[in-house]
GROMACS .gro file of C-alpha atoms in nm:
model
  275
    1MET     CA    1   4.722   7.442  -0.712
    2ILE     CA    2   4.891   7.300  -0.405
    3GLY     CA    3   4.686   7.042  -0.220
    4ARG     CA    4   4.724   6.839   0.096
    5SER     CA    5   4.937   6.520   0.056
    6GLY     CA    6   4.919   6.202   0.228
    7SER     CA    7   5.230   6.308   0.430
    8ASP     CA    8   5.074   6.608   0.572
    9LEU     CA    9   5.045   6.575   0.951
   10GLY     CA   10   4.774   6.752   1.164
   11PRO     CA   11   4.423   6.853   1.098
   12PRO     CA   12   4.331   7.049   0.783
   13PHE     CA   13   4.155   7.319   0.993
   14PRO     CA   14   4.132   7.404   1.375
   15GLY     CA   15   3.894   7.166   1.548
   16ALA     CA   16   3.874   6.922   1.253
   17GLU     CA   17   3.888   6.612   1.470
   18LEU     CA   18   3.585   6.735   1.669
   19VAL     CA   19   3.396   6.812   1.354
   20TYR     CA   20   3.489   6.464   1.204
   21ASP     CA   21   3.363   6.299   1.535
   22LEU     CA   22   3.030   6.490   1.510
   23ALA     CA   23   2.980   6.388   1.163
   24ALA     CA   24   3.059   6.014   1.258
   25CYS     CA   25   2.799   6.034   1.536
   26LEU     CA   26   2.530   6.163   1.308
   27ARG     CA   27   2.612   5.893   1.054
   28PHE     CA   28   2.608   5.621   1.311
   29PHE     CA   29   2.302   5.719   1.510
   30THR     CA   30   2.079   5.857   1.231
   31ARG     CA   31   1.977   5.810   0.875
   32LEU     CA   32   2.075   6.152   0.787
   33PRO     CA   33   2.288   6.161   0.455
   34ILE     CA   34   2.593   6.324   0.601
   35PRO     CA   35   2.837   6.376   0.314
   36PRO     CA   36   3.221   6.319   0.350
   37LEU     CA   37   3.402   6.621   0.495
   38PRO     CA   38   3.722   6.770   0.341
   39ASP     CA   39   4.017   6.532   0.430
   40GLU     CA   40   3.802   6.322   0.658
   41PRO     CA   41   3.969   5.989   0.710
   42ASP     CA   42   3.738   5.684   0.628
   43PRO     CA   43   3.412   5.867   0.658
   44PHE     CA   44   3.194   5.575   0.605
   45GLY     CA   45   3.398   5.320   0.810
   46VAL     CA   46   3.305   5.187   1.155
   47PRO     CA   47   3.346   5.475   1.401
   48ASP     CA   48   3.616   5.460   1.659
   49PHE     CA   49   3.423   5.488   1.991
   50ARG     CA   50   3.750   5.549   2.174
   51THR     CA   51   3.713   5.916   2.063
   52VAL     CA   52   3.415   5.966   1.855
   53PRO     CA   53   3.157   5.982   2.131
   54ARG     CA   54   3.301   6.294   2.280
   55MET     CA   55   3.072   6.479   2.036
   56LEU     CA   56   2.760   6.273   2.116
   57PRO     CA   57   2.588   6.532   2.328
   58VAL     CA   58   2.614   6.777   2.037
   59ALA     CA   59   2.500   6.510   1.790
   60GLY     CA   60   2.206   6.427   2.019
   61LEU     CA   61   2.102   6.788   2.025
   62LEU     CA   62   2.132   6.822   1.638
   63LEU     CA   63   1.943   6.497   1.560
   64ALA     CA   64   1.654   6.616   1.786
   65LEU     CA   65   1.643   6.965   1.640
   66PRO     CA   66   1.392   6.860   1.360
   67ALA     CA   67   1.167   6.693   1.613
   68ALA     CA   68   1.168   7.004   1.834
   69LEU     CA   69   1.071   7.220   1.533
   70VAL     CA   70   0.778   6.974   1.461
   71LEU     CA   71   0.684   6.994   1.824
   72VAL     CA   72   0.666   7.371   1.827
   73LEU     CA   73   0.495   7.407   1.475
   74ALA     CA   74   0.236   7.157   1.566
   75TRP     CA   75   0.163   7.322   1.899
   76GLU     CA   76   0.149   7.672   1.743
   77ILE     CA   77  -0.106   7.552   1.473
   78ARG     CA   78  -0.320   7.422   1.768
   79LEU     CA   79  -0.310   7.055   1.708
   80GLY     CA   80  -0.317   6.994   2.069
   81PRO     CA   81  -0.027   6.879   2.316
   82PHE     CA   82  -0.059   6.502   2.265
   83VAL     CA   83  -0.077   6.521   1.895
   84ALA     CA   84   0.221   6.767   1.887
   85ALA     CA   85   0.421   6.528   2.108
   86ALA     CA   86   0.334   6.218   1.898
   87LEU     CA   87   0.428   6.395   1.571
   88ALA     CA   88   0.771   6.497   1.745
   89LEU     CA   89   0.832   6.135   1.822
   90VAL     CA   90   0.744   6.038   1.464
   91ALA     CA   91   1.010   6.278   1.344
   92THR     CA   92   1.270   6.143   1.578
   93ALA     CA   93   1.198   5.790   1.463
   94LEU     CA   94   1.227   5.876   1.108
   95ILE     CA   95   1.569   6.047   1.168
   96THR     CA   96   1.703   5.767   1.372
   97GLY     CA   97   1.554   5.474   1.212
   98ALA     CA   98   1.404   5.396   1.563
   99MET     CA   99   1.718   5.210   1.636
  100HIS     CA  100   1.699   5.294   2.014
  101GLU     CA  101   1.331   5.189   2.033
  102ASP     CA  102   1.426   4.860   1.865
  103GLY     CA  103   1.698   4.806   2.135
  104LEU     CA  104   1.453   4.871   2.419
  105ALA     CA  105   1.205   4.612   2.275
  106ASP     CA  106   1.479   4.356   2.213
  107VAL     CA  107   1.616   4.398   2.573
  108ALA     CA  108   1.271   4.375   2.718
  109ASP     CA  109   1.196   4.050   2.529
  110GLY     CA  110   1.544   3.898   2.588
  111PHE     CA  111   1.581   3.982   2.960
  112GLY     CA  112   1.206   3.914   3.025
  113GLY     CA  113   1.186   3.584   2.832
  114GLY     CA  114   1.536   3.435   2.830
  115GLN     CA  115   1.609   3.182   3.120
  116SER     CA  116   1.965   3.163   3.028
  117ARG     CA  117   2.235   3.394   2.877
  118GLU     CA  118   2.233   3.207   2.543
  119ARG     CA  119   1.849   3.216   2.525
  120SER     CA  120   1.837   3.589   2.616
  121LEU     CA  121   2.093   3.664   2.336
  122GLU     CA  122   1.901   3.445   2.085
  123ILE     CA  123   1.570   3.629   2.162
  124MET     CA  124   1.748   3.962   2.140
  125ARG     CA  125   1.862   3.869   1.793
  126ASP     CA  126   1.515   3.772   1.678
  127SER     CA  127   1.350   4.044   1.467
  128ARG     CA  128   1.002   3.965   1.597
  129ILE     CA  129   0.862   4.156   1.900
  130GLY     CA  130   0.714   3.965   2.190
  131ALA     CA  131   0.488   4.071   2.477
  132TYR     CA  132   0.771   4.210   2.687
  133GLY     CA  133   0.905   4.399   2.402
  134GLY     CA  134   0.573   4.532   2.278
  135THR     CA  135   0.484   4.646   2.641
  136ALA     CA  136   0.814   4.822   2.688
  137LEU     CA  137   0.787   5.002   2.345
  138PHE     CA  138   0.441   5.115   2.411
  139LEU     CA  139   0.511   5.244   2.770
  140GLY     CA  140   0.836   5.411   2.658
  141LEU     CA  141   0.648   5.598   2.380
  142ALA     CA  142   0.356   5.677   2.598
  143LEU     CA  143   0.574   5.825   2.873
  144ARG     CA  144   0.770   6.031   2.627
  145ALA     CA  145   0.457   6.162   2.455
  146ALA     CA  146   0.279   6.230   2.789
  147THR     CA  147   0.582   6.425   2.938
  148LEU     CA  148   0.633   6.631   2.626
  149ALA     CA  149   0.252   6.706   2.618
  150THR     CA  150   0.263   6.801   2.993
  151LEU     CA  151   0.563   7.036   2.917
  152LEU     CA  152   0.373   7.181   2.620
  153ASP     CA  153   0.083   7.269   2.838
  154ARG     CA  154   0.313   7.478   3.048
  155SER     CA  155   0.538   7.626   2.777
  156GLY     CA  156   0.586   7.545   2.419
  157ALA     CA  157   0.939   7.683   2.416
  158LEU     CA  158   1.051   7.502   2.719
  159ALA     CA  159   0.904   7.173   2.595
  160ALA     CA  160   1.119   7.208   2.280
  161ILE     CA  161   1.435   7.284   2.485
  162ALA     CA  162   1.355   6.988   2.719
  163LEU     CA  163   1.330   6.768   2.420
  164LEU     CA  164   1.675   6.877   2.295
  165PHE     CA  165   1.837   6.844   2.632
  166ALA     CA  166   1.677   6.492   2.681
  167ALA     CA  167   1.817   6.371   2.356
  168ALA     CA  168   2.167   6.489   2.428
  169LEU     CA  169   2.182   6.365   2.792
  170SER     CA  170   2.016   6.031   2.733
  171ARG     CA  171   2.256   5.938   2.438
  172THR     CA  172   2.552   6.035   2.659
  173ALA     CA  173   2.435   5.826   2.952
  174ALA     CA  174   2.399   5.542   2.712
  175LEU     CA  175   2.777   5.535   2.683
  176ILE     CA  176   2.797   5.388   3.033
  177PRO     CA  177   2.736   5.021   2.935
  178ILE     CA  178   2.991   5.052   2.647
  179ALA     CA  179   3.246   5.184   2.896
  180ARG     CA  180   3.177   4.953   3.182
  181LEU     CA  181   3.097   4.619   3.018
  182GLU     CA  182   3.272   4.382   2.780
  183PRO     CA  183   3.074   4.302   2.458
  184ALA     CA  184   2.830   4.012   2.520
  185ARG     CA  185   2.897   3.899   2.156
  186PRO     CA  186   3.270   3.900   2.077
  187GLY     CA  187   3.179   3.939   1.703
  188GLY     CA  188   2.912   4.193   1.746
  189ALA     CA  189   2.889   4.562   1.683
  190GLY     CA  190   2.986   4.648   2.044
  191ALA     CA  191   3.313   4.473   1.997
  192ALA     CA  192   3.375   4.643   1.654
  193VAL     CA  193   3.344   5.005   1.760
  194GLY     CA  194   3.571   4.990   2.075
  195ARG     CA  195   3.521   5.144   2.407
  196PRO     CA  196   3.530   5.523   2.504
  197THR     CA  197   3.844   5.645   2.688
  198ARG     CA  198   3.817   5.832   3.009
  199ALA     CA  199   3.907   6.149   2.823
  200THR     CA  200   3.626   6.095   2.575
  201LEU     CA  201   3.372   6.032   2.864
  202GLY     CA  202   3.499   6.344   3.037
  203ILE     CA  203   3.456   6.565   2.739
  204ALA     CA  204   3.109   6.425   2.673
  205ALA     CA  205   3.009   6.488   3.040
  206LEU     CA  206   3.146   6.839   3.029
  207LEU     CA  207   2.941   6.911   2.717
  208CYS     CA  208   2.635   6.779   2.894
  209LEU     CA  209   2.694   7.008   3.187
  210MET     CA  210   2.743   7.307   2.949
  211LEU     CA  211   2.418   7.221   2.787
  212ALA     CA  212   2.247   7.203   3.126
  213GLY     CA  213   2.375   7.544   3.202
  214LEU     CA  214   2.250   7.673   2.860
  215GLY     CA  215   1.907   7.501   2.942
  216ALA     CA  216   1.891   7.683   3.275
  217ALA     CA  217   1.967   8.022   3.110
  218LEU     CA  218   1.681   7.949   2.860
  219GLY     CA  219   1.429   7.870   3.133
  220LEU     CA  220   1.453   7.500   3.232
  221PRO     CA  221   1.421   7.447   3.595
  222PRO     CA  222   1.761   7.399   3.767
  223LEU     CA  223   1.632   7.140   4.000
  224GLY     CA  224   1.496   6.934   3.708
  225LEU     CA  225   1.829   6.960   3.530
  226LEU     CA  226   2.024   6.851   3.835
  227LEU     CA  227   1.780   6.560   3.884
  228ALA     CA  228   1.829   6.471   3.513
  229LEU     CA  229   2.204   6.482   3.541
  230VAL     CA  230   2.199   6.242   3.836
  231LEU     CA  231   1.911   6.010   3.743
  232ALA     CA  232   1.991   5.945   3.373
  233PRO     CA  233   2.338   5.798   3.449
  234LEU     CA  234   2.199   5.609   3.750
  235ALA     CA  235   1.935   5.444   3.513
  236ALA     CA  236   2.209   5.340   3.272
  237LEU     CA  237   2.417   5.199   3.563
  238ALA     CA  238   2.123   4.991   3.675
  239LEU     CA  239   2.048   4.861   3.323
  240SER     CA  240   2.425   4.790   3.290
  241ALA     CA  241   2.413   4.577   3.614
  242LEU     CA  242   2.113   4.390   3.484
  243ALA     CA  243   2.280   4.332   3.139
  244ARG     CA  244   2.589   4.200   3.324
  245ARG     CA  245   2.375   3.955   3.523
  246LYS     CA  246   2.156   3.856   3.232
  247ILE     CA  247   2.388   3.824   2.927
  248GLY     CA  248   2.739   3.886   3.088
  249GLY     CA  249   2.800   4.217   2.891
  250GLN     CA  250   2.653   4.479   2.666
  251THR     CA  251   2.510   4.480   2.301
  252GLY     CA  252   2.391   4.763   2.086
  253ASP     CA  253   2.032   4.666   2.213
  254VAL     CA  254   2.143   4.739   2.572
  255VAL     CA  255   2.291   5.079   2.469
  256GLY     CA  256   1.957   5.163   2.293
  257ALA     CA  257   1.759   5.051   2.595
  258CYS     CA  258   1.967   5.280   2.819
  259GLN     CA  259   1.903   5.572   2.581
  260GLN     CA  260   1.535   5.524   2.585
  261VAL     CA  261   1.504   5.478   2.956
  262GLY     CA  262   1.737   5.777   3.011
  263GLU     CA  263   1.526   6.002   2.784
  264VAL     CA  264   1.212   5.904   2.993
  265VAL     CA  265   1.385   5.976   3.311
  266VAL     CA  266   1.517   6.321   3.190
  267LEU     CA  267   1.169   6.425   3.075
  268LEU     CA  268   1.005   6.307   3.403
  269ALA     CA  269   1.269   6.501   3.605
  270LEU     CA  270   1.194   6.816   3.407
  271VAL     CA  271   0.816   6.775   3.435
  272ALA     CA  272   0.840   6.712   3.812
  273ALA     CA  273   1.041   7.037   3.856
  274THR     CA  274   0.843   7.263   3.610
  275ALA     CA  275   0.569   7.471   3.784
   0.00000   0.00000   0.00000
């Protein structure tokens, strides 16, 4: 049998690099046991964020798919909109390990309680949650549950599609602090993964636009999608500016906070535009 040798150049199959990037995104952002793919280079190494995030919109959609299924199933068996929405958030937290929620809580504590850059970073590293973090975490979960419940009251199918789109767009918008800011901790995870190139960001943005078009075809309100496409990046830009002022750069917690705020903004936009 003739196999591929180390001297072989080029991908083992068309689109292999994109598939590898998708697998890397799912491994990095979830707890899903994604196995190594054929001829995948260093499948369990630190992902190279110069290129890997170009598939983040697709990864965001896929990781939210189980939560969307839970949402629809709970709604169909008449558990009620709020219970269905809460169970969907439970599913999301189990799949992601609540890493973004943790980032939101840490940023709220660090930015709210730190009077200096050093103190803010120290608080953000503390595993304990303070009053700012607890409040931010509660409000974030409450707003996500409330918006999903409101969408469920209007259409179960559209609520599931909205959840998928929000997961994809919010994670893509959360690339903004990585692209715009230097790592606040030179030895932290933000420094290890690198910064997305313009081409990577362009591909990710194009995929989000394609998902928005698909969402419109499936019934999501075009005005809500347009608002979401504008407001999610603006929220990430605002948080990035705050992070620059408070800690002089970005951390993984800042990225997680941008994702959480972005998801709330997307869902609010879709609720506001849904009759």
